[in-house]
GROMACS .gro file of C-alpha atoms in nm:
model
  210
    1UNK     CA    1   8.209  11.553  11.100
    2UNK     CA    2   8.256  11.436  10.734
    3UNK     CA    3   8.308  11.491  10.394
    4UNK     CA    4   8.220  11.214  10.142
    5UNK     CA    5   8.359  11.262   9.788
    6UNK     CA    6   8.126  11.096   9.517
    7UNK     CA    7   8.332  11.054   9.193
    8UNK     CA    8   8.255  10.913   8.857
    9UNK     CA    9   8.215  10.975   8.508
   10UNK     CA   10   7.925  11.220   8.397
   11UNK     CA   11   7.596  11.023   8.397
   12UNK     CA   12   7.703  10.763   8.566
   13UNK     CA   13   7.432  10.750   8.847
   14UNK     CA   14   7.612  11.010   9.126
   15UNK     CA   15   7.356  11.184   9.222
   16UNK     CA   16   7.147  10.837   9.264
   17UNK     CA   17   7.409  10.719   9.520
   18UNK     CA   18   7.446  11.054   9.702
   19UNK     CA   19   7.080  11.056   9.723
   20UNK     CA   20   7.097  10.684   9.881
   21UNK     CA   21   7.364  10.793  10.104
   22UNK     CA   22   7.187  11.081  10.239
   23UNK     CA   23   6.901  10.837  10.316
   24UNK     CA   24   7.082  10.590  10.477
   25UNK     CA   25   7.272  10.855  10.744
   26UNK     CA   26   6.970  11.028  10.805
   27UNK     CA   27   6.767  10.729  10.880
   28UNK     CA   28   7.052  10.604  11.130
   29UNK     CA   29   7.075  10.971  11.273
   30UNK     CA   30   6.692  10.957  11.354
   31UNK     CA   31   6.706  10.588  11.433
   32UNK     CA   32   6.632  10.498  11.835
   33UNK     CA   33   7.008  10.340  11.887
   34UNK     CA   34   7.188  10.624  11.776
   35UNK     CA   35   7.345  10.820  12.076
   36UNK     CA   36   7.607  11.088  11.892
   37UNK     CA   37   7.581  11.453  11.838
   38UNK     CA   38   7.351  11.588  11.656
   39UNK     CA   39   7.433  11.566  11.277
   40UNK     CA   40   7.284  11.734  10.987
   41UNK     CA   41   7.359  11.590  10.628
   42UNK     CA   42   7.441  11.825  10.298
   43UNK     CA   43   7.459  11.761   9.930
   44UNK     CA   44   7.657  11.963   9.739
   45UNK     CA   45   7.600  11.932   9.369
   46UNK     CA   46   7.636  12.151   9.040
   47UNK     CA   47   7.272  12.193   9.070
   48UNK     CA   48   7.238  12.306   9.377
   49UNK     CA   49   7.483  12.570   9.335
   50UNK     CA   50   7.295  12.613   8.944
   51UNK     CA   51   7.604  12.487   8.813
   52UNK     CA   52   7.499  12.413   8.416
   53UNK     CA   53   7.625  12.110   8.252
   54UNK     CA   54   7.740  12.331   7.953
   55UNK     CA   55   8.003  12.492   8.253
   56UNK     CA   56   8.229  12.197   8.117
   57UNK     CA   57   8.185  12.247   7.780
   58UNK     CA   58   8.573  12.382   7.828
   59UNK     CA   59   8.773  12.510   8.068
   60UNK     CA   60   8.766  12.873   8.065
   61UNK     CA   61   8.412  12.777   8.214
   62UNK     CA   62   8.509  12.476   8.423
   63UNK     CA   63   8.734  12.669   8.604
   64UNK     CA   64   8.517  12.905   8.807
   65UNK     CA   65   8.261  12.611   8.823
   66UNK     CA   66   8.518  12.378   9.048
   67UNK     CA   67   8.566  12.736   9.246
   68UNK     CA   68   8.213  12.830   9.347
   69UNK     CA   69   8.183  12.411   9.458
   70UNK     CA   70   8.507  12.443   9.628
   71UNK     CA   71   8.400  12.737   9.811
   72UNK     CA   72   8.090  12.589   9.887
   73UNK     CA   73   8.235  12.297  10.031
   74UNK     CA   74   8.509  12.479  10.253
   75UNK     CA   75   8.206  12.700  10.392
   76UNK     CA   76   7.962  12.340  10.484
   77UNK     CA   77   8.234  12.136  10.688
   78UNK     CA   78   8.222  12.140  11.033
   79UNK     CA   79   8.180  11.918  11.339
   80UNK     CA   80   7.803  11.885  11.306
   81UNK     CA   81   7.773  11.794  10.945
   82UNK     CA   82   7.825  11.516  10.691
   83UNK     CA   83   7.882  11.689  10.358
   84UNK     CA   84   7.844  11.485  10.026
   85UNK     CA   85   7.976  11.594   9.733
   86UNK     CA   86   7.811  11.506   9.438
   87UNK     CA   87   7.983  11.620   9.120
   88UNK     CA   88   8.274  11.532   8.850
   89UNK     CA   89   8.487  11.500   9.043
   90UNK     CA   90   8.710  11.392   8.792
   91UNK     CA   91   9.086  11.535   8.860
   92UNK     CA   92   9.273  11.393   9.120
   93UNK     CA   93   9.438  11.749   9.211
   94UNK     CA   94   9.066  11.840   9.290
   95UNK     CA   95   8.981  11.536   9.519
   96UNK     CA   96   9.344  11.658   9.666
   97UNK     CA   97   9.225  11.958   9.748
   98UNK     CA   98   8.934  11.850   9.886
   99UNK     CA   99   9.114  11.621  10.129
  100UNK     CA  100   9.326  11.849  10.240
  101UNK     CA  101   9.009  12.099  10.359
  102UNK     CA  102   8.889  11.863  10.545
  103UNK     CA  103   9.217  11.782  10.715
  104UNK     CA  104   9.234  12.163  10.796
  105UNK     CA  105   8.867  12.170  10.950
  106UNK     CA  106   8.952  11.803  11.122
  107UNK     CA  107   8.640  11.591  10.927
  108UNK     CA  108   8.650  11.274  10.831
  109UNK     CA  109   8.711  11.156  10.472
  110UNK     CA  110   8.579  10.870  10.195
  111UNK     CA  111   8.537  10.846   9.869
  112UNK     CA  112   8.213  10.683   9.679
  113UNK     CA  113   8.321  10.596   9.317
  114UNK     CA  114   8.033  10.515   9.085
  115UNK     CA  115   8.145  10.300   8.832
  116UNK     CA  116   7.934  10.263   8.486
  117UNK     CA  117   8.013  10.162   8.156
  118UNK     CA  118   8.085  10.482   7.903
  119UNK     CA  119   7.784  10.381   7.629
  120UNK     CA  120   7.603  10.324   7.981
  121UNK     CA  121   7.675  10.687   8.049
  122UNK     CA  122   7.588  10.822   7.704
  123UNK     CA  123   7.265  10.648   7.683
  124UNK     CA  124   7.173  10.811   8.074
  125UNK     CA  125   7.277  11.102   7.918
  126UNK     CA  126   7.031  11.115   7.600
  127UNK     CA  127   6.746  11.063   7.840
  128UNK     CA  128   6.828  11.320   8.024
  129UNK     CA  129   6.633  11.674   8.113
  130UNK     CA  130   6.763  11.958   7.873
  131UNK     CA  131   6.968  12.147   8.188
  132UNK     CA  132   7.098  11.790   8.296
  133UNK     CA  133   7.230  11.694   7.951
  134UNK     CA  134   7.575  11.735   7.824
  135UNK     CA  135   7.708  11.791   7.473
  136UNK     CA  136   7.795  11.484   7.317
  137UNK     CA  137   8.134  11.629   7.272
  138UNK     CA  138   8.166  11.708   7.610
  139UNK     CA  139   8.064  11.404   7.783
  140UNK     CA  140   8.327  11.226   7.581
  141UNK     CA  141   8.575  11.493   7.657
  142UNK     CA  142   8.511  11.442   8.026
  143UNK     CA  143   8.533  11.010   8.041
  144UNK     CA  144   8.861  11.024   7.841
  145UNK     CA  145   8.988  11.270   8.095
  146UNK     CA  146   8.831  11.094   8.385
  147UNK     CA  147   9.126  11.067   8.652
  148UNK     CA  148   8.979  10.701   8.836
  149UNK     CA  149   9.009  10.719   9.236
  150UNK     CA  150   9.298  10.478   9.427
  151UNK     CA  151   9.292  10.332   9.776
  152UNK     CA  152   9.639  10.339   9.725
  153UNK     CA  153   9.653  10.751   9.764
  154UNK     CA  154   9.580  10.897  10.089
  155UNK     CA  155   9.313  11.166   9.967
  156UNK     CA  156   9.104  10.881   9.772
  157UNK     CA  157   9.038  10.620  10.097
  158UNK     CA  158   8.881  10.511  10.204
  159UNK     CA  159   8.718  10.414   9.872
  160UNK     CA  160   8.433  10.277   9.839
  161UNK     CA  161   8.375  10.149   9.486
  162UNK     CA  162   7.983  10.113   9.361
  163UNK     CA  163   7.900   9.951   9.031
  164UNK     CA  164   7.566  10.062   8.836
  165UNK     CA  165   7.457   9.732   8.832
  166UNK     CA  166   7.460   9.730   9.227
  167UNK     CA  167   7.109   9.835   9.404
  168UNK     CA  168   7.235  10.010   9.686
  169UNK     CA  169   7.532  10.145   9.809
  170UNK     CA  170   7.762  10.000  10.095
  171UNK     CA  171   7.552  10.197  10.374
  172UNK     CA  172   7.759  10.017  10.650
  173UNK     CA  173   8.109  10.078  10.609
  174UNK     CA  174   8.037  10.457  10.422
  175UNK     CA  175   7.896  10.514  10.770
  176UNK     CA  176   8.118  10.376  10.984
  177UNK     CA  177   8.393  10.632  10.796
  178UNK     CA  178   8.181  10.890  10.817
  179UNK     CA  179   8.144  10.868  11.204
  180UNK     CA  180   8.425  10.658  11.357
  181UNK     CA  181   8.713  10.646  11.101
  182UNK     CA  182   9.047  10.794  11.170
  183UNK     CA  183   9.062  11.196  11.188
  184UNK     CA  184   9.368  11.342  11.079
  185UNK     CA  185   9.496  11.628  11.173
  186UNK     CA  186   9.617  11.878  10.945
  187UNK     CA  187   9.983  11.952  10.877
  188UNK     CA  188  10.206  12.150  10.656
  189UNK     CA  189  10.128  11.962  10.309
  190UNK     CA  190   9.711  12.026  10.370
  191UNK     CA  191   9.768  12.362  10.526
  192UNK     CA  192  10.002  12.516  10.210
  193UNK     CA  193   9.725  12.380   9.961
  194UNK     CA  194   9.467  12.688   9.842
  195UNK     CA  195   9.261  12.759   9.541
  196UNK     CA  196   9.521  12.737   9.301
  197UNK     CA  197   9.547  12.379   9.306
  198UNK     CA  198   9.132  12.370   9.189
  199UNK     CA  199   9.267  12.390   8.841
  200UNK     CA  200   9.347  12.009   8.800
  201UNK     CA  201   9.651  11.841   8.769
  202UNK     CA  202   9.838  11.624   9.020
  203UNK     CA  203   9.910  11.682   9.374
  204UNK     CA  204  10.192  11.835   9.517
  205UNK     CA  205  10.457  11.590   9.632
  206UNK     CA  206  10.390  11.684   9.961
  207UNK     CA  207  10.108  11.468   9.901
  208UNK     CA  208  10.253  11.185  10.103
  209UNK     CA  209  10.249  11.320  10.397
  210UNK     CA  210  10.050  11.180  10.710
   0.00000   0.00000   0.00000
């Protein structure tokens, strides 16, 4: 049905917003007025698949970390559920590659990016559990490297753009992609794209296709 992309820097309030989104879908799904297919809703996150924060403390580690949640992801889409994805998310050539599984299983596609301050970010990140805490090092690492979503690029829209400040999320319109925006089918640019692109970097120019 979907896949929703949430994006942001680490400690930024993700897994907050996936959690709202989640909510919000189920709620509608069980909801009296709602008349589509039955619909399931999944989060994907680094600790659900027992992904450690210390996995990005570089990238002989990150690596196989972005693989297992790729694989993950490629295994949950399908016509009957809404996956979220709440990690990183951080390199465009990921989101890219992303996009283009969906386009190969024919699901939907947005993007939720959570926008908070960096010393917002650090100071989540102090008060965090010991397994959900990064190394100062890292975190930094990971902002300066942060790769920010577009609307202007095919695999980023639509984007939906919440600040940390705001108390919800846009529940309206990240539905209304979810369930009645634009499927495209998949052509040669998505179809050539595999696991090698899950090591970062920019998209193919083949991006730009339709």
């Amino acid at each position: 049905m979907a896949l929703i992309t949430i994006s942001g820097y680490p400690c930024s309030g993700k897994s907050r917003r996936a959690a709202q989104i989640k909510e919000h879908i189920e709620r509608r799904i069980a909801g009296p007025d709602y008349t589509g297919p039955a619909l399931s809703v999944t989060v994907l996150s680094d600790d659900t698949l027992n992904i450690g924060r210390e996995a990005y403390n570089d990238s002989r580690s990150e690596k196989p970390a972005r693989g297992t949640l790729f694989t993950a992801v490629q295994r949950h889409l399908g016509s009957g559920t809404i996956v979220i994805v709440d990690s990183l998310n951080y390199i465009k050539g990921f989101r890219y590659q992303m996009y283009c599984a969906a386009r190969e299983t024919k699901v939907r596609v947005c993007t939720v990016y959570v926008l908070a301050p960096p010393e917002q970010c650090r100071e989540w990140n102090k008060t965090g559990e010991d397994n959900h805490v990064y190394a100062p090092e890292t975190l930094d690492n990971l902002i300066q490297r942060y790769e920010e979503p577009s609307s202007m690029v095919r695999w980023d829209s639509p984007l939906f753009t919440v600040s940390w400040t705001d108390a919800d999320v846009p529940a309206d319109d990240i539905w209304r992609a979810a369930t009645a925006g634009i499927v495209k089918p998949p052509n040669t640019g998505t179809q050539t794209v595999r696991i090698h692109h899950s090591q970062g970097g920019d998209p193919p120019a083949r991006s730009s296709l339709n």
